[in-house]
CSV table of C-alpha atoms in Angstrom, one decimal:
chain,number,residue,atom,x,y,z
A,1120,MET,CA,98.9,116.8,150.9
A,1121,PHE,CA,99.8,115.9,147.3
A,1122,LYS,CA,96.6,113.8,146.9
A,1123,LYS,CA,94.6,116.9,148.0
A,1124,ILE,CA,96.4,119.1,145.5
A,1125,ASN,CA,96.0,116.7,142.6
A,1126,TYR,CA,92.3,116.2,143.3
A,1127,THR,CA,91.6,119.9,143.7
A,1128,ALA,CA,93.5,120.7,140.5
A,1129,ALA,CA,91.5,118.1,138.6
A,1130,VAL,CA,88.2,119.5,139.8
A,1131,LEU,CA,89.3,123.1,139.0
A,1132,ALA,CA,90.5,122.1,135.5
A,1133,LEU,CA,87.2,120.6,134.8
A,1134,LEU,CA,85.3,123.7,136.0
A,1135,PHE,CA,87.7,126.0,134.0
A,1136,GLY,CA,86.8,124.1,130.9
A,1137,THR,CA,83.1,124.2,131.6
A,1138,ALA,CA,83.2,128.0,132.3
A,1139,ALA,CA,85.2,128.6,129.1
A,1140,LYS,CA,82.8,126.8,126.9
A,1141,ALA,CA,79.5,127.7,128.5
A,1142,GLN,CA,77.4,130.6,127.2
A,1143,VAL,CA,76.0,132.7,130.0
A,1144,THR,CA,72.3,133.3,129.2
A,1145,THR,CA,70.3,136.3,129.9
A,1146,GLN,CA,67.1,137.8,128.6
A,1147,SER,CA,67.7,141.5,128.5
A,1148,PRO,CA,66.8,143.7,125.4
A,1149,TYR,CA,69.5,146.2,126.5
A,1150,SER,CA,72.2,143.5,126.0
A,1151,LYS,CA,71.7,144.1,122.2
A,1152,PHE,CA,74.1,147.1,122.4
A,1153,GLY,CA,77.8,147.2,122.6
A,1154,LEU,CA,79.3,144.0,124.0
A,1155,GLY,CA,76.2,143.1,126.0
A,1156,ASN,CA,75.4,143.8,129.7
A,1157,VAL,CA,78.7,144.3,131.6
A,1158,LYS,CA,79.0,142.3,134.8
A,1159,PRO,CA,80.9,143.4,137.9
A,1160,LEU,CA,84.2,141.5,138.2
A,1161,VAL,CA,83.7,140.7,141.9
A,1162,LEU,CA,82.8,137.6,143.9
A,1163,PRO,CA,79.5,137.2,145.9
A,1164,GLN,CA,81.0,138.4,149.2
A,1165,PHE,CA,81.7,141.8,147.5
A,1166,ARG,CA,78.5,141.9,145.5
A,1167,ALA,CA,76.6,141.7,148.8
A,1168,MET,CA,78.2,145.0,149.7
A,1169,GLY,CA,77.0,146.6,146.5
A,1170,GLY,CA,80.2,145.7,144.7
A,1171,VAL,CA,82.5,147.7,147.1
A,1172,SER,CA,86.0,146.2,146.5
A,1173,THR,CA,88.5,148.8,145.3
A,1174,ALA,CA,89.8,149.6,148.8
A,1175,ILE,CA,89.0,146.3,150.5
A,1176,PHE,CA,92.0,144.6,152.1
A,1177,SER,CA,91.8,142.0,154.9
A,1178,PRO,CA,95.2,140.9,156.3
A,1179,THR,CA,93.6,138.7,159.0
A,1180,GLY,CA,90.8,136.2,159.2
A,1181,TYR,CA,89.6,134.6,155.9
A,1182,SER,CA,91.5,135.3,152.7
A,1183,ASN,CA,89.2,136.5,149.9
A,1184,ILE,CA,90.2,137.0,146.2
A,1185,ASN,CA,89.5,140.5,145.1
A,1186,MET,CA,90.4,140.7,141.4
A,1187,GLN,CA,88.8,144.1,141.1
A,1188,ASN,CA,92.0,145.5,142.7
A,1189,PRO,CA,95.0,143.1,142.3
A,1190,ALA,CA,96.9,145.1,145.0
A,1191,SER,CA,94.7,143.3,147.5
A,1192,TYR,CA,96.4,140.0,146.7
A,1193,ALA,CA,99.1,141.1,149.1
A,1194,GLY,CA,96.8,140.3,152.0
A,1195,ILE,CA,96.2,136.7,151.0
A,1196,THR,CA,97.9,134.5,153.7
A,1197,LEU,CA,96.4,131.1,152.8
A,1198,THR,CA,95.9,129.2,149.6
A,1199,THR,CA,92.4,130.2,148.5
A,1200,ALA,CA,89.9,128.7,146.1
A,1201,ASP,CA,86.6,130.3,145.3
A,1202,ILE,CA,84.0,128.6,143.0
A,1203,GLY,CA,80.5,129.9,142.5
A,1204,ALA,CA,77.3,130.0,140.4
A,1205,SER,CA,74.6,132.6,139.8
A,1206,GLY,CA,70.9,132.8,138.8
A,1207,THR,CA,68.6,135.6,137.7
A,1208,ILE,CA,64.8,136.0,137.8
A,1209,MET,CA,64.0,138.7,135.2
A,1210,ASN,CA,60.7,140.5,134.7
A,1211,LEU,CA,60.5,142.6,131.6
A,1212,LYS,CA,57.7,145.2,131.5
A,1213,LYS,CA,56.5,147.6,128.8
A,1214,ASP,CA,53.2,149.4,129.2
A,1215,ASP,CA,50.7,146.7,130.4
A,1216,VAL,CA,52.7,143.8,129.0
A,1217,SER,CA,55.2,141.8,131.1
A,1218,GLU,CA,57.3,138.6,130.8
A,1219,ARG,CA,59.2,136.6,133.4
A,1220,SER,CA,62.2,134.3,132.9
A,1221,PHE,CA,64.9,132.5,134.9
A,1222,ASN,CA,68.5,131.9,133.9
A,1223,GLY,CA,71.4,130.3,135.7
A,1224,SER,CA,75.1,129.5,135.1
A,1225,LEU,CA,78.5,128.7,136.6
A,1226,ASN,CA,79.8,132.1,137.6
A,1227,HIS,CA,83.5,131.9,138.5
A,1228,VAL,CA,86.5,129.8,139.3
A,1229,THR,CA,89.4,131.5,141.0
A,1230,LEU,CA,92.6,130.5,142.9
A,1231,ALA,CA,95.2,132.4,144.9
A,1232,PHE,CA,98.5,131.3,146.4
A,1233,PRO,CA,100.7,133.3,148.8
A,1234,VAL,CA,104.2,133.6,147.3
A,1235,SER,CA,106.0,135.3,150.2
A,1236,ARG,CA,105.0,137.3,153.2
A,1237,GLY,CA,103.1,140.3,151.7
A,1238,SER,CA,102.7,138.9,148.2
A,1239,ALA,CA,100.4,136.5,146.4
A,1240,LEU,CA,99.5,135.2,142.9
A,1241,SER,CA,96.0,134.7,141.7
A,1242,VAL,CA,94.4,133.0,138.6
A,1243,GLY,CA,90.8,132.6,137.5
A,1244,VAL,CA,88.1,132.9,135.0
A,1245,LEU,CA,84.7,134.6,135.3
A,1246,PRO,CA,82.1,136.2,133.0
A,1247,TYR,CA,82.7,139.7,131.6
A,1248,THR,CA,79.6,140.5,129.5
A,1249,GLU,CA,76.3,138.7,128.8
A,1250,LEU,CA,74.3,138.8,125.5
A,1251,GLY,CA,70.8,137.4,125.3
A,1252,TYR,CA,67.6,138.8,123.9
A,1253,GLU,CA,64.7,138.0,121.6
A,1254,PHE,CA,62.1,140.5,120.5
A,1255,LYS,CA,60.2,141.8,117.5
A,1256,ASN,CA,58.8,145.1,116.1
A,1257,ARG,CA,55.7,145.1,113.9
A,1258,ALA,CA,55.3,147.8,111.1
A,1259,THR,CA,53.0,148.5,108.3
A,1260,LEU,CA,54.3,148.8,104.7
A,1261,GLY,CA,53.0,151.2,102.2
A,1262,SER,CA,50.6,149.7,99.6
A,1263,ALA,CA,49.9,150.2,96.0
A,1264,ALA,CA,46.6,151.6,94.8
A,1265,GLY,CA,43.8,149.2,95.1
A,1266,SER,CA,45.7,146.8,97.5
A,1267,SER,CA,45.6,146.5,101.3
A,1268,PRO,CA,48.6,147.4,103.3
A,1269,GLU,CA,51.0,144.6,104.4
A,1270,GLN,CA,52.3,144.1,107.9
A,1271,ILE,CA,55.8,143.0,108.5
A,1272,ASP,CA,57.7,141.7,111.6
A,1273,TYR,CA,61.3,142.7,112.3
A,1274,LEU,CA,62.8,140.0,114.6
A,1275,TYR,CA,66.0,140.4,116.6
A,1276,SER,CA,67.8,137.9,118.7
A,1277,GLY,CA,71.3,137.5,120.2
A,1278,GLU,CA,73.2,135.1,122.5
A,1279,GLY,CA,76.7,134.6,123.9
A,1280,GLY,CA,79.0,136.7,125.9
A,1281,LEU,CA,82.6,137.4,126.8
A,1282,ASN,CA,84.6,135.8,129.6
A,1283,LYS,CA,87.8,137.0,131.3
A,1284,ALA,CA,90.6,134.7,132.3
A,1285,TYR,CA,93.3,136.4,134.4
A,1286,LEU,CA,96.7,135.9,136.0
A,1287,GLY,CA,97.6,138.5,138.6
A,1288,TYR,CA,100.2,139.3,141.2
A,1289,GLY,CA,100.1,141.7,144.2
A,1290,PHE,CA,102.7,142.7,146.7
A,1291,GLN,CA,103.3,145.1,149.6
A,1292,ILE,CA,105.9,147.8,149.8
A,1293,GLY,CA,106.7,148.8,153.4
A,1294,ASP,CA,104.0,148.7,155.9
A,1295,HIS,CA,101.1,150.5,154.2
A,1296,PHE,CA,101.5,150.5,150.4
A,1297,ARG,CA,100.4,147.8,148.0
A,1298,LEU,CA,100.7,147.3,144.2
A,1299,GLY,CA,99.2,144.7,141.8
A,1300,ALA,CA,98.5,143.9,138.2
A,1301,ASN,CA,96.4,141.4,136.2
A,1302,ALA,CA,97.2,140.1,132.7
A,1303,GLU,CA,93.8,139.2,131.3
A,1304,TYR,CA,92.6,137.2,128.3
A,1305,ILE,CA,89.1,138.3,127.1
A,1306,PHE,CA,87.4,135.7,124.9
A,1307,GLY,CA,84.0,134.7,123.7
A,1308,ASN,CA,81.4,134.8,120.8
A,1309,LEU,CA,78.7,137.4,120.2
A,1310,LEU,CA,76.0,136.0,117.8
A,1311,GLN,CA,73.3,138.4,116.6
A,1312,THR,CA,70.5,137.8,114.1
A,1313,GLY,CA,68.0,140.2,112.4
A,1314,SER,CA,65.1,138.9,110.3
A,1315,SER,CA,62.2,140.4,108.4
A,1316,GLU,CA,59.0,138.4,107.8
A,1317,LEU,CA,55.6,139.4,106.3
A,1318,VAL,CA,52.8,138.6,108.7
A,1319,ASN,CA,50.7,137.1,106.0
A,1320,GLN,CA,52.9,134.2,104.7
A,1321,THR,CA,50.4,132.5,102.4
A,1322,ASP,CA,48.6,132.9,99.1
A,1323,GLU,CA,44.9,132.6,98.5
A,1324,LEU,CA,45.1,128.7,98.6
A,1325,GLY,CA,47.0,128.8,102.0
A,1326,ASN,CA,50.4,127.9,100.5
A,1327,PRO,CA,53.5,129.6,101.7
A,1328,ASN,CA,54.5,132.2,99.0
A,1329,VAL,CA,56.7,134.6,100.9
A,1330,VAL,CA,60.4,134.7,100.9
A,1331,ASN,CA,61.9,136.1,104.2
A,1332,ALA,CA,65.3,137.6,104.7
A,1333,ARG,CA,67.8,137.1,107.6
A,1334,VAL,CA,71.2,138.5,108.4
A,1335,GLN,CA,73.4,136.7,111.0
A,1336,SER,CA,76.5,138.3,112.5
A,1337,LYS,CA,79.0,136.4,114.6
A,1338,ASN,CA,81.8,138.2,116.3
A,1339,SER,CA,84.6,136.0,117.8
A,1340,ILE,CA,86.7,137.9,120.2
A,1341,GLY,CA,90.1,136.9,121.8
A,1342,GLY,CA,92.9,139.1,123.1
A,1343,VAL,CA,95.1,140.2,126.0
A,1344,ALA,CA,94.3,143.2,128.2
A,1345,PHE,CA,95.7,144.5,131.4
A,1346,SER,CA,94.4,145.9,134.7
A,1347,TYR,CA,96.3,147.3,137.7
A,1348,GLY,CA,95.7,148.7,141.1
A,1349,THR,CA,97.1,150.2,144.3
A,1350,GLN,CA,96.1,150.5,147.9
A,1351,TYR,CA,97.3,152.6,150.8
A,1352,ASN,CA,96.1,152.1,154.4
A,1353,ILE,CA,96.4,154.3,157.4
A,1354,PRO,CA,96.2,152.4,160.7
A,1355,PHE,CA,94.5,154.2,163.6
A,1356,ASN,CA,95.4,151.5,166.1
A,1357,SER,CA,96.3,147.8,166.1
A,1358,LYS,CA,92.8,146.8,164.9
A,1359,THR,CA,91.3,149.7,163.0
A,1360,SER,CA,92.5,151.2,159.7
A,1361,PHE,CA,91.4,153.4,156.8
A,1362,THR,CA,92.3,152.4,153.3
A,1363,MET,CA,92.3,154.2,150.0
A,1364,GLY,CA,92.3,152.3,146.7
A,1365,TYR,CA,92.5,152.8,142.9
A,1366,SER,CA,92.3,150.3,140.1
A,1367,GLY,CA,92.0,150.7,136.3
A,1368,THR,CA,92.3,149.0,133.0
A,1369,ALA,CA,94.4,150.0,130.0
A,1370,GLY,CA,92.7,150.8,126.7
A,1371,SER,CA,93.9,147.6,125.1
A,1372,SER,CA,93.4,146.6,121.5
A,1373,ILE,CA,92.3,143.0,121.1
A,1374,ASN,CA,91.5,140.7,118.2
A,1375,SER,CA,88.0,140.3,116.7
A,1376,LYS,CA,86.9,138.1,113.8
A,1377,ARG,CA,83.5,138.8,112.3
A,1378,SER,CA,81.5,136.6,110.0
A,1379,ILE,CA,78.2,137.8,108.3
A,1380,VAL,CA,75.8,135.6,106.5
A,1381,ALA,CA,72.8,137.0,104.6
A,1382,SER,CA,70.1,134.4,103.5
A,1383,GLN,CA,66.5,133.9,102.4
A,1384,TYR,CA,64.1,131.3,103.8
A,1385,THR,CA,60.4,130.4,103.8
A,1386,LYS,CA,58.2,129.6,106.8
A,1387,ASN,CA,55.3,127.1,107.2
A,1388,PRO,CA,52.4,129.4,108.3
A,1389,THR,CA,50.8,126.6,110.2
A,1390,THR,CA,53.6,125.1,112.2
A,1391,GLY,CA,56.0,128.0,112.1
A,1392,ASP,CA,58.8,125.7,110.9
A,1393,GLU,CA,61.5,127.2,108.7
A,1394,THR,CA,63.0,125.7,105.6
A,1395,PRO,CA,66.7,125.4,105.3
A,1396,TYR,CA,68.4,128.2,103.4
A,1397,LEU,CA,66.4,128.9,100.3
A,1398,ASP,CA,69.2,131.1,99.1
A,1399,GLN,CA,72.4,132.4,100.6
A,1400,LEU,CA,72.8,135.9,99.4
A,1401,SER,CA,76.3,136.5,100.8
A,1402,ASN,CA,78.8,135.0,103.2
A,1403,THR,CA,81.7,137.0,104.6
A,1404,GLU,CA,83.9,134.6,106.6
A,1405,GLY,CA,86.5,135.6,109.2
A,1406,SER,CA,87.0,139.2,108.6
A,1407,SER,CA,89.8,140.1,111.1
A,1408,LEU,CA,89.4,143.3,112.9
A,1409,LYS,CA,90.9,145.1,115.9
A,1410,MET,CA,88.6,146.0,118.8
A,1411,LYS,CA,89.7,149.0,121.0
A,1412,MET,CA,88.6,148.5,124.6
A,1413,PRO,CA,87.8,151.5,126.9
A,1414,MET,CA,89.9,152.7,129.8
A,1415,MET,CA,88.2,152.1,133.2
A,1416,HIS,CA,88.9,153.9,136.5
A,1417,ASN,CA,87.8,152.8,140.0
A,1418,PHE,CA,88.3,154.8,143.2
A,1419,GLY,CA,87.5,153.5,146.7
A,1420,ILE,CA,87.7,154.1,150.4
A,1421,SER,CA,87.1,151.8,153.3
A,1422,LEU,CA,87.2,151.8,157.1
A,1423,GLN,CA,87.8,148.5,158.8
A,1424,LYS,CA,88.0,147.0,162.3
A,1425,TYR,CA,89.8,143.7,161.6
A,1426,ASN,CA,87.5,140.6,162.0
A,1427,VAL,CA,84.6,142.8,163.2
A,1428,TRP,CA,83.3,145.2,160.6
A,1429,VAL,CA,84.1,147.0,157.4
A,1430,ILE,CA,82.3,149.8,155.5
A,1431,GLY,CA,83.3,151.3,152.2
A,1432,ALA,CA,82.4,153.2,149.0
A,1433,ASP,CA,83.4,153.0,145.4
A,1434,TYR,CA,83.2,155.4,142.4
A,1435,ARG,CA,83.8,154.2,138.9
A,1436,ARG,CA,84.0,155.7,135.4
A,1437,GLY,CA,84.3,154.0,132.0
A,1438,LYS,CA,85.3,155.6,128.6
A,1439,TRP,CA,83.0,153.4,126.6
A,1440,SER,CA,82.5,156.1,124.0
A,1441,ASP,CA,86.0,154.9,122.8
A,1442,LEU,CA,84.9,151.4,122.0
A,1443,SER,CA,85.4,150.7,118.3
A,1444,ILE,CA,85.5,147.5,116.2
A,1445,GLY,CA,87.5,147.7,113.0
A,1446,ASP,CA,87.9,151.5,113.4
A,1447,VAL,CA,84.1,151.8,113.6
A,1448,ASN,CA,82.9,153.6,116.7
A,1449,GLN,CA,80.1,151.7,118.4
A,1450,GLN,CA,78.2,154.9,119.4
A,1451,LEU,CA,78.1,154.1,123.2
A,1452,GLN,CA,78.0,156.5,126.1
A,1453,ASP,CA,80.6,156.9,128.8
A,1454,THR,CA,79.6,155.2,132.1
A,1455,TYR,CA,79.8,156.1,135.8
A,1456,GLY,CA,78.5,154.6,139.0
A,1457,PHE,CA,79.0,154.3,142.7
A,1458,SER,CA,78.5,151.7,145.4
A,1459,ALA,CA,78.3,151.7,149.2
A,1460,GLY,CA,78.1,148.9,151.7
A,1461,GLY,CA,79.5,147.0,154.6
A,1462,GLN,CA,79.9,143.9,156.6
A,1463,ILE,CA,79.7,143.0,160.2
A,1464,THR,CA,80.7,139.8,162.1
A,1465,PRO,CA,79.4,140.0,165.7
A,1466,ASP,CA,82.1,137.6,167.2
A,1467,ILE,CA,84.3,135.6,164.9
A,1468,THR,CA,85.7,133.6,167.8
A,1469,SER,CA,82.3,132.8,169.4
A,1470,ILE,CA,81.9,129.2,170.6
A,1471,GLY,CA,78.4,129.4,172.1
A,1472,SER,CA,76.6,131.0,169.1
A,1473,TYR,CA,77.1,130.0,165.5
A,1474,TRP,CA,75.2,133.1,164.3
A,1475,ASN,CA,77.7,135.4,166.0
A,1476,ARG,CA,80.4,133.9,163.6
A,1477,VAL,CA,78.3,134.6,160.4
A,1478,ASP,CA,79.1,137.6,158.2
A,1479,TYR,CA,76.2,139.9,157.6
A,1480,ARG,CA,76.5,142.2,154.5
A,1481,VAL,CA,74.4,144.9,152.9
A,1482,GLY,CA,75.0,147.4,150.0
A,1483,PHE,CA,73.6,149.6,147.3
A,1484,SER,CA,74.8,150.3,143.7
A,1485,TYR,CA,73.9,152.7,141.0
A,1486,ASP,CA,75.2,152.9,137.4
A,1487,LYS,CA,74.6,154.9,134.2
A,1488,THR,CA,75.1,152.2,131.5
A,1489,TYR,CA,76.6,152.9,128.1
A,1490,VAL,CA,73.2,152.6,126.4
A,1491,GLN,CA,71.1,155.6,125.4
A,1492,LEU,CA,67.7,155.2,123.7
A,1493,ASN,CA,65.2,157.9,122.7
A,1494,ASP,CA,67.5,160.5,124.1
A,1495,GLN,CA,67.3,158.8,127.6
A,1496,ASP,CA,70.2,157.3,129.5
A,1497,ILE,CA,69.6,153.7,130.6
A,1498,LYS,CA,70.3,153.5,134.3
A,1499,GLN,CA,70.6,150.6,136.7
A,1500,SER,CA,70.3,150.5,140.5
A,1501,ALA,CA,70.1,147.7,143.0
A,1502,ILE,CA,70.1,146.9,146.7
A,1503,SER,CA,72.0,143.8,147.9
A,1504,PHE,CA,72.4,141.8,151.0
A,1505,GLY,CA,74.1,138.5,151.9
A,1506,PHE,CA,75.7,136.2,154.4
A,1507,GLY,CA,78.9,134.4,154.9
A,1508,PHE,CA,78.3,131.1,156.6
A,1509,PRO,CA,81.4,129.5,158.1
A,1510,LEU,CA,81.7,125.7,158.0
A,1511,ALA,CA,83.5,123.5,160.5
A,1512,PRO,CA,87.3,123.6,159.9
A,1513,SER,CA,89.4,120.5,159.3
A,1514,PRO,CA,90.4,118.6,162.5
A,1515,ALA,CA,93.9,120.0,162.4
A,1516,ARG,CA,92.5,123.5,161.7
A,1517,ARG,CA,94.6,123.7,158.5
A,1518,SER,CA,91.6,124.1,156.2
A,1519,PHE,CA,88.8,126.7,156.6
A,1520,TYR,CA,85.6,126.8,154.6
A,1521,LYS,CA,82.8,129.4,154.0
A,1522,ILE,CA,79.6,129.6,151.9
A,1523,ASN,CA,78.8,133.1,150.7
A,1524,PHE,CA,75.2,133.8,149.6
A,1525,THR,CA,74.1,137.1,148.0
A,1526,THR,CA,70.8,138.5,146.7
A,1527,GLU,CA,70.5,141.6,144.5
A,1528,ILE,CA,67.2,143.3,143.9
A,1529,GLY,CA,67.2,146.0,141.2
A,1530,LYS,CA,66.0,147.5,138.0
A,1531,ARG,CA,67.4,148.6,134.6
A,1532,GLY,CA,65.7,151.0,132.2
A,1533,ALA,CA,62.4,152.8,132.6
A,1534,LEU,CA,58.7,152.8,131.5
A,1535,THR,CA,58.9,156.3,130.0
A,1536,ASN,CA,59.7,157.2,126.3
A,1537,SER,CA,58.4,153.8,125.1
A,1538,LEU,CA,61.3,152.0,126.9
A,1539,ILE,CA,61.4,148.6,128.7
A,1540,GLN,CA,62.0,148.3,132.4
A,1541,GLU,CA,63.8,145.2,133.6
A,1542,ASN,CA,63.2,144.2,137.2
A,1543,PHE,CA,65.6,141.6,138.4
A,1544,ILE,CA,66.6,139.4,141.3
A,1545,ASN,CA,70.1,138.0,141.2
A,1546,PHE,CA,71.3,135.1,143.3
A,1547,HIS,CA,75.0,134.4,143.8
A,1548,LEU,CA,76.4,131.4,145.6
A,1549,GLY,CA,80.1,130.9,146.3
A,1550,PHE,CA,82.2,128.4,148.1
A,1551,THR,CA,85.5,129.7,149.6
A,1552,LEU,CA,88.3,127.4,150.7
A,1553,ASN,CA,91.3,128.5,152.8
A,1554,ASP,CA,94.1,125.9,153.2
A,1555,ARG,CA,97.7,125.7,154.1
A,1556,TRP,CA,99.4,124.3,151.0
A,1557,PHE,CA,103.0,124.1,150.1
A,1558,GLN,CA,104.0,124.3,153.8
A,1559,ARG,CA,106.1,121.7,155.4
A,1560,PHE,CA,104.9,120.4,158.8
A,1561,LYS,CA,106.7,118.1,161.3
A,1562,PHE,CA,103.6,115.9,161.5
A,1563,ASP,CA,101.1,115.5,158.5
């Protein structure tokens, strides 16, 4: 038992370190705004149901970690570990031009431990926002009399993102009511660059004679936030129940340190190589600021027949118009969205058919994001489906394993008003372990 604990702890520590240092990559022009594209804080088994999670509670069968509502930790009866990765195929389209890319990364590392009957502790780290884009706009400058107009490229790029590490506890009061809370540490770096370059970089002899300008902004973020949740279930009989749930986040204020570097450089017109800084115009290092985070609210309902099926729906709102950095409002829009989905397991105890023990999931989600361009809200929608594949348990039936695979197919943005439409396919893979740790047996 102790060898198993030490080995698992070592692997998880390594993965925690990897997740904390890795930059989640994406190629989305809309991630330029705010803190980047905000990711749902749910595991693959919930994303397959459209992200439905606020009222999901499963006191029997497999234990799953639902950090979206920490009240659900009260239903965790076995030590649970969940590790996963994700990948995205993105197709950007504007008018008749399109571009395709693929990005992948480690997605989450989470653990949960039952503390007593009806209570459990959970800890983990997972991505919160993604920042990644690179595009340019070309314009024509006015010209003096007798000279031809000059064309100039404005180049924009960004990378990085924020992660969320959490420690949470959930417990049950009486037979039907549950409470929970997470203490969260939000951390990461957001690096954004803007450059201006004349299209014609040479003189009459073909030598570079243009000085270009660039501004780089790095925002290092790290601070504590809190989330909380509650659930109440109404049993109809011994196997079927209806659950209502609510979860939210406090409008916390976390630390932000911003550095801005303005510089000049030249560019080889043949190779495209840049010179080192020709001149550094300014360097503002480590300006400490406070970032006010928005309040979030999630409401959910679910109907469940234990170990057979569950259906549910979520509604969410975010006060992103309150987001400010250094008392400067970021001019974002409030968000709202909803999800609906479900899962069915034909026969969890089936011996003759493996496919009867598989979880089949499907869902839909819709969100109005906090970005508004050209007086048009940027919206996102997706359909999702997935499977939970059970693996053979340990010989003593003390350990249970499952592989969860989810596919999301959706779009963000539109082709109207000179906007860009992002068509994406997201893949999520998770490995779930349920084990009996910290229990004393007569034979081991």
